[in-house]
């Protein structure tokens, strides 16, 4: 990894930590997934770039040829203005965990009975 690959990291301590890690060459995705469609490999390679300023954007990923059977830009246009999620920035981590648990239970209520039975 070059110095240029770390320029986006503002925290010097984080940069030093990453530099202290041993170098490990990447494994080509095509060798990990030899039966994967070439467009799958292409999209993954573009999404798994370390530097977020060089990584494919969400819109670009959705418009990638691999996603064409699943994504219709006319049915799902990107937001034109910033979205206000109305999130309390002072919320505790415990409350966030509880909210995530409740959201998960909304979609998978069967988990609640599994957890309570064990």
Coordinates of N, CA and C in Angstrom, one line a residue, residues 23-118:
X23 N 2.5 -6.4 5.3 CA 1.9 -6.4 3.9 C 1.4 -7.8 3.5
X24 N 0.2 -7.9 3.0 CA -0.3 -9.1 2.5 C -0.8 -8.9 1.1
X25 N -0.2 -9.5 0.1 CA -0.7 -9.3 -1.2 C -2.2 -9.8 -1.4
X26 N -2.9 -9.1 -2.1 CA -4.3 -9.5 -2.3 C -4.4 -10.8 -3.1
X27 N -5.5 -11.5 -2.9 CA -5.8 -12.7 -3.7 C -6.7 -12.3 -4.8
X28 N -6.4 -12.6 -6.0 CA -7.3 -12.3 -7.1 C -8.7 -13.0 -6.9
X29 N -9.7 -12.1 -7.0 CA -11.1 -12.6 -6.8 C -11.4 -13.8 -7.7
X30 N -10.9 -13.7 -8.9 CA -11.2 -14.8 -9.9 C -10.7 -16.1 -9.4
X31 N -9.6 -16.1 -8.7 CA -9.1 -17.4 -8.2 C -9.8 -17.8 -7.0
X32 N -10.4 -16.9 -6.2 CA -11.2 -17.3 -5.1 C -12.6 -17.8 -5.5
X33 N -13.1 -17.2 -6.6 CA -14.4 -17.5 -7.1 C -14.3 -17.8 -8.6
X34 N -13.8 -19.0 -8.9 CA -13.5 -19.3 -10.3 C -14.8 -19.4 -11.2
X35 N -15.9 -19.7 -10.5 CA -17.1 -19.9 -11.3 C -18.0 -18.7 -11.3
X36 N -17.6 -17.6 -10.7 CA -18.4 -16.4 -10.7 C -18.4 -15.7 -12.0
X37 N -19.5 -15.1 -12.3 CA -19.6 -14.3 -13.6 C -18.6 -13.2 -13.6
X38 N -18.0 -12.9 -14.8 CA -17.0 -11.8 -14.8 C -17.5 -10.5 -14.4
X39 N -18.8 -10.2 -14.6 CA -19.4 -8.9 -14.1 C -19.4 -8.9 -12.6
X40 N -19.6 -10.0 -12.0 CA -19.6 -10.1 -10.5 C -18.2 -9.7 -10.0
X41 N -17.2 -10.3 -10.6 CA -15.8 -10.0 -10.2 C -15.5 -8.6 -10.4
X42 N -15.9 -8.0 -11.5 CA -15.7 -6.6 -11.8 C -16.3 -5.7 -10.8
X43 N -17.6 -5.9 -10.5 CA -18.2 -5.1 -9.5 C -17.6 -5.2 -8.1
X44 N -17.3 -6.4 -7.7 CA -16.6 -6.6 -6.4 C -15.3 -5.9 -6.3
X45 N -14.5 -6.0 -7.4 CA -13.2 -5.3 -7.4 C -13.4 -3.8 -7.2
X46 N -14.4 -3.3 -7.8 CA -14.6 -1.8 -7.8 C -15.1 -1.4 -6.4
X47 N -15.8 -2.3 -5.7 CA -16.4 -2.0 -4.4 C -15.4 -2.2 -3.3
X48 N -14.4 -3.1 -3.5 CA -13.5 -3.4 -2.4 C -12.2 -2.7 -2.5
X49 N -12.2 -1.5 -3.0 CA -11.0 -0.6 -3.0 C -10.9 0.1 -1.7
X50 N -9.7 0.1 -1.1 CA -9.5 0.6 0.3 C -9.8 2.1 0.4
X51 N -9.3 2.9 -0.5 CA -9.5 4.3 -0.5 C -10.9 4.7 -0.9
X52 N -11.8 5.2 -0.1 CA -13.1 5.5 -0.4 C -13.3 6.5 -1.5
X53 N -12.2 7.4 -1.7 CA -12.3 8.4 -2.8 C -12.1 7.8 -4.1
X54 N -11.5 6.5 -4.2 CA -11.3 5.8 -5.4 C -12.3 4.7 -5.6
X55 N -13.1 4.4 -4.6 CA -14.0 3.3 -4.7 C -15.3 3.7 -5.5
X56 N -15.9 2.8 -6.1 CA -17.2 3.0 -6.9 C -18.2 3.6 -5.9
X57 N -19.0 4.5 -6.4 CA -20.1 5.1 -5.6 C -21.3 4.2 -5.6
X58 N -22.2 4.4 -4.7 CA -23.4 3.6 -4.6 C -24.2 3.7 -5.9
X59 N -24.3 4.9 -6.4 CA -25.0 5.1 -7.7 C -24.3 4.4 -8.8
X60 N -23.0 4.5 -8.9 CA -22.2 3.8 -9.9 C -22.4 2.3 -9.8
X61 N -22.4 1.8 -8.5 CA -22.6 0.3 -8.3 C -23.9 -0.1 -8.8
X62 N -25.0 0.7 -8.5 CA -26.3 0.3 -8.9 C -26.4 0.3 -10.4
X63 N -25.7 1.2 -11.1 CA -25.7 1.3 -12.5 C -24.8 0.3 -13.2
X64 N -24.0 -0.4 -12.5 CA -23.1 -1.4 -13.0 C -23.9 -2.5 -13.8
X65 N -23.3 -2.9 -14.9 CA -24.1 -4.0 -15.7 C -24.5 -5.2 -14.9
X66 N -23.7 -5.6 -13.9 CA -24.1 -6.7 -13.1 C -25.5 -6.5 -12.5
X67 N -25.8 -5.3 -12.1 CA -27.0 -4.9 -11.4 C -28.2 -4.6 -12.3
X68 N -27.9 -4.6 -13.6 CA -29.0 -4.1 -14.5 C -30.3 -4.9 -14.4
X69 N -30.3 -6.2 -14.2 CA -31.6 -6.9 -14.0 C -32.3 -6.6 -12.7
X70 N -31.6 -6.0 -11.8 CA -32.2 -5.7 -10.5 C -32.5 -4.3 -10.2
X71 N -31.9 -3.4 -10.9 CA -32.0 -1.9 -10.6 C -32.6 -1.2 -11.8
X72 N -33.7 -0.5 -11.5 CA -34.3 0.4 -12.5 C -34.2 1.8 -12.0
X73 N -33.3 2.6 -12.6 CA -33.1 4.0 -12.1 C -34.4 4.8 -12.1
X74 N -35.3 4.6 -13.1 CA -36.5 5.4 -13.2 C -37.5 5.0 -12.1
X75 N -37.4 3.8 -11.5 CA -38.3 3.4 -10.4 C -37.7 3.8 -9.1
X76 N -36.3 4.0 -9.0 CA -35.6 4.3 -7.8 C -34.7 5.4 -8.0
X77 N -35.2 6.6 -8.3 CA -34.2 7.7 -8.6 C -33.4 8.1 -7.3
X78 N -32.2 8.6 -7.5 CA -31.4 9.0 -6.3 C -32.1 10.2 -5.7
X79 N -31.9 10.4 -4.4 CA -32.4 11.5 -3.6 C -31.7 12.8 -4.2
X80 N -32.5 13.8 -4.3 CA -32.0 15.1 -4.9 C -31.5 16.0 -3.8
X81 N -32.0 15.8 -2.6 CA -31.6 16.6 -1.5 C -31.1 15.7 -0.3
X82 N -30.3 16.3 0.6 CA -29.9 15.4 1.7 C -31.1 15.0 2.5
X83 N -31.0 13.8 3.0 CA -32.1 13.2 3.7 C -31.9 13.4 5.2
X84 N -32.9 13.9 5.9 CA -32.8 14.1 7.3 C -33.4 12.9 8.0
X85 N -32.6 12.1 8.6 CA -33.0 10.9 9.2 C -33.6 11.1 10.7
X86 N -33.5 12.4 11.1 CA -34.0 12.7 12.4 C -33.5 11.8 13.5
X87 N -32.1 11.7 13.6 CA -31.5 10.8 14.5 C -30.9 11.7 15.7
X88 N -31.2 11.3 16.9 CA -30.6 11.9 18.0 C -29.1 11.6 18.2
X89 N -28.3 12.5 18.0 CA -26.8 12.2 18.0 C -26.3 11.9 19.4
X90 N -27.1 12.1 20.4 CA -26.7 11.8 21.8 C -27.2 10.5 22.3
X91 N -27.7 9.7 21.4 CA -28.3 8.4 21.8 C -27.2 7.4 22.2
X92 N -27.5 6.7 23.3 CA -26.4 5.7 23.8 C -26.3 4.5 22.9
X93 N -25.1 3.9 23.0 CA -24.9 2.7 22.2 C -25.8 1.6 22.7
X94 N -26.2 1.5 23.9 CA -27.1 0.5 24.4 C -28.5 0.7 23.7
X95 N -28.9 2.0 23.6 CA -30.2 2.3 23.0 C -30.1 1.9 21.5
X96 N -29.0 2.2 20.8 CA -28.9 1.8 19.4 C -29.0 0.3 19.3
X97 N -28.3 -0.5 20.2 CA -28.4 -1.9 20.1 C -29.9 -2.4 20.3
X98 N -30.6 -1.8 21.2 CA -32.0 -2.1 21.4 C -32.8 -1.8 20.2
X99 N -32.6 -0.7 19.6 CA -33.4 -0.3 18.4 C -33.1 -1.2 17.3
X100 N -31.9 -1.6 17.1 CA -31.5 -2.6 16.1 C -32.2 -3.9 16.3
X101 N -32.2 -4.3 17.6 CA -32.8 -5.6 17.9 C -34.3 -5.6 17.6
X102 N -34.9 -4.5 18.0 CA -36.4 -4.4 17.7 C -36.7 -4.4 16.2
X103 N -35.8 -3.7 15.5 CA -36.0 -3.6 14.0 C -35.8 -5.0 13.4
X104 N -34.8 -5.8 13.9 CA -34.6 -7.1 13.4 C -35.8 -8.0 13.8
X105 N -36.3 -7.9 15.0 CA -37.5 -8.7 15.4 C -38.7 -8.3 14.5
X106 N -38.8 -7.1 14.1 CA -39.9 -6.7 13.2 C -40.0 -7.6 12.0
X107 N -38.8 -7.9 11.4 CA -38.7 -8.7 10.2 C -38.5 -10.2 10.4
X108 N -38.1 -10.5 11.6 CA -37.8 -11.9 12.0 C -38.4 -12.2 13.4
X109 N -39.7 -12.1 13.6 CA -40.3 -12.3 14.9 C -40.0 -13.7 15.5
X110 N -39.8 -14.7 14.6 CA -39.5 -16.1 15.1 C -38.2 -16.1 15.9
X111 N -37.3 -15.2 15.8 CA -36.1 -15.2 16.6 C -36.4 -14.9 18.0
X112 N -37.4 -14.1 18.3 CA -37.7 -13.8 19.7 C -38.1 -15.1 20.5
X113 N -38.9 -16.0 19.9 CA -39.2 -17.2 20.6 C -38.0 -18.1 20.7
X114 N -37.2 -18.1 19.7 CA -36.0 -19.0 19.8 C -35.1 -18.5 20.9
X115 N -34.9 -17.2 21.0 CA -34.0 -16.7 22.0 C -34.6 -16.9 23.4
X116 N -35.9 -16.7 23.6 CA -36.5 -16.8 24.9 C -36.5 -18.3 25.3
X117 N -36.5 -19.2 24.4 CA -36.6 -20.6 24.8 C -35.3 -21.2 25.2
X118 N -34.2 -20.5 24.8 CA -32.9 -21.1 25.2 C -32.3 -20.5 26.5

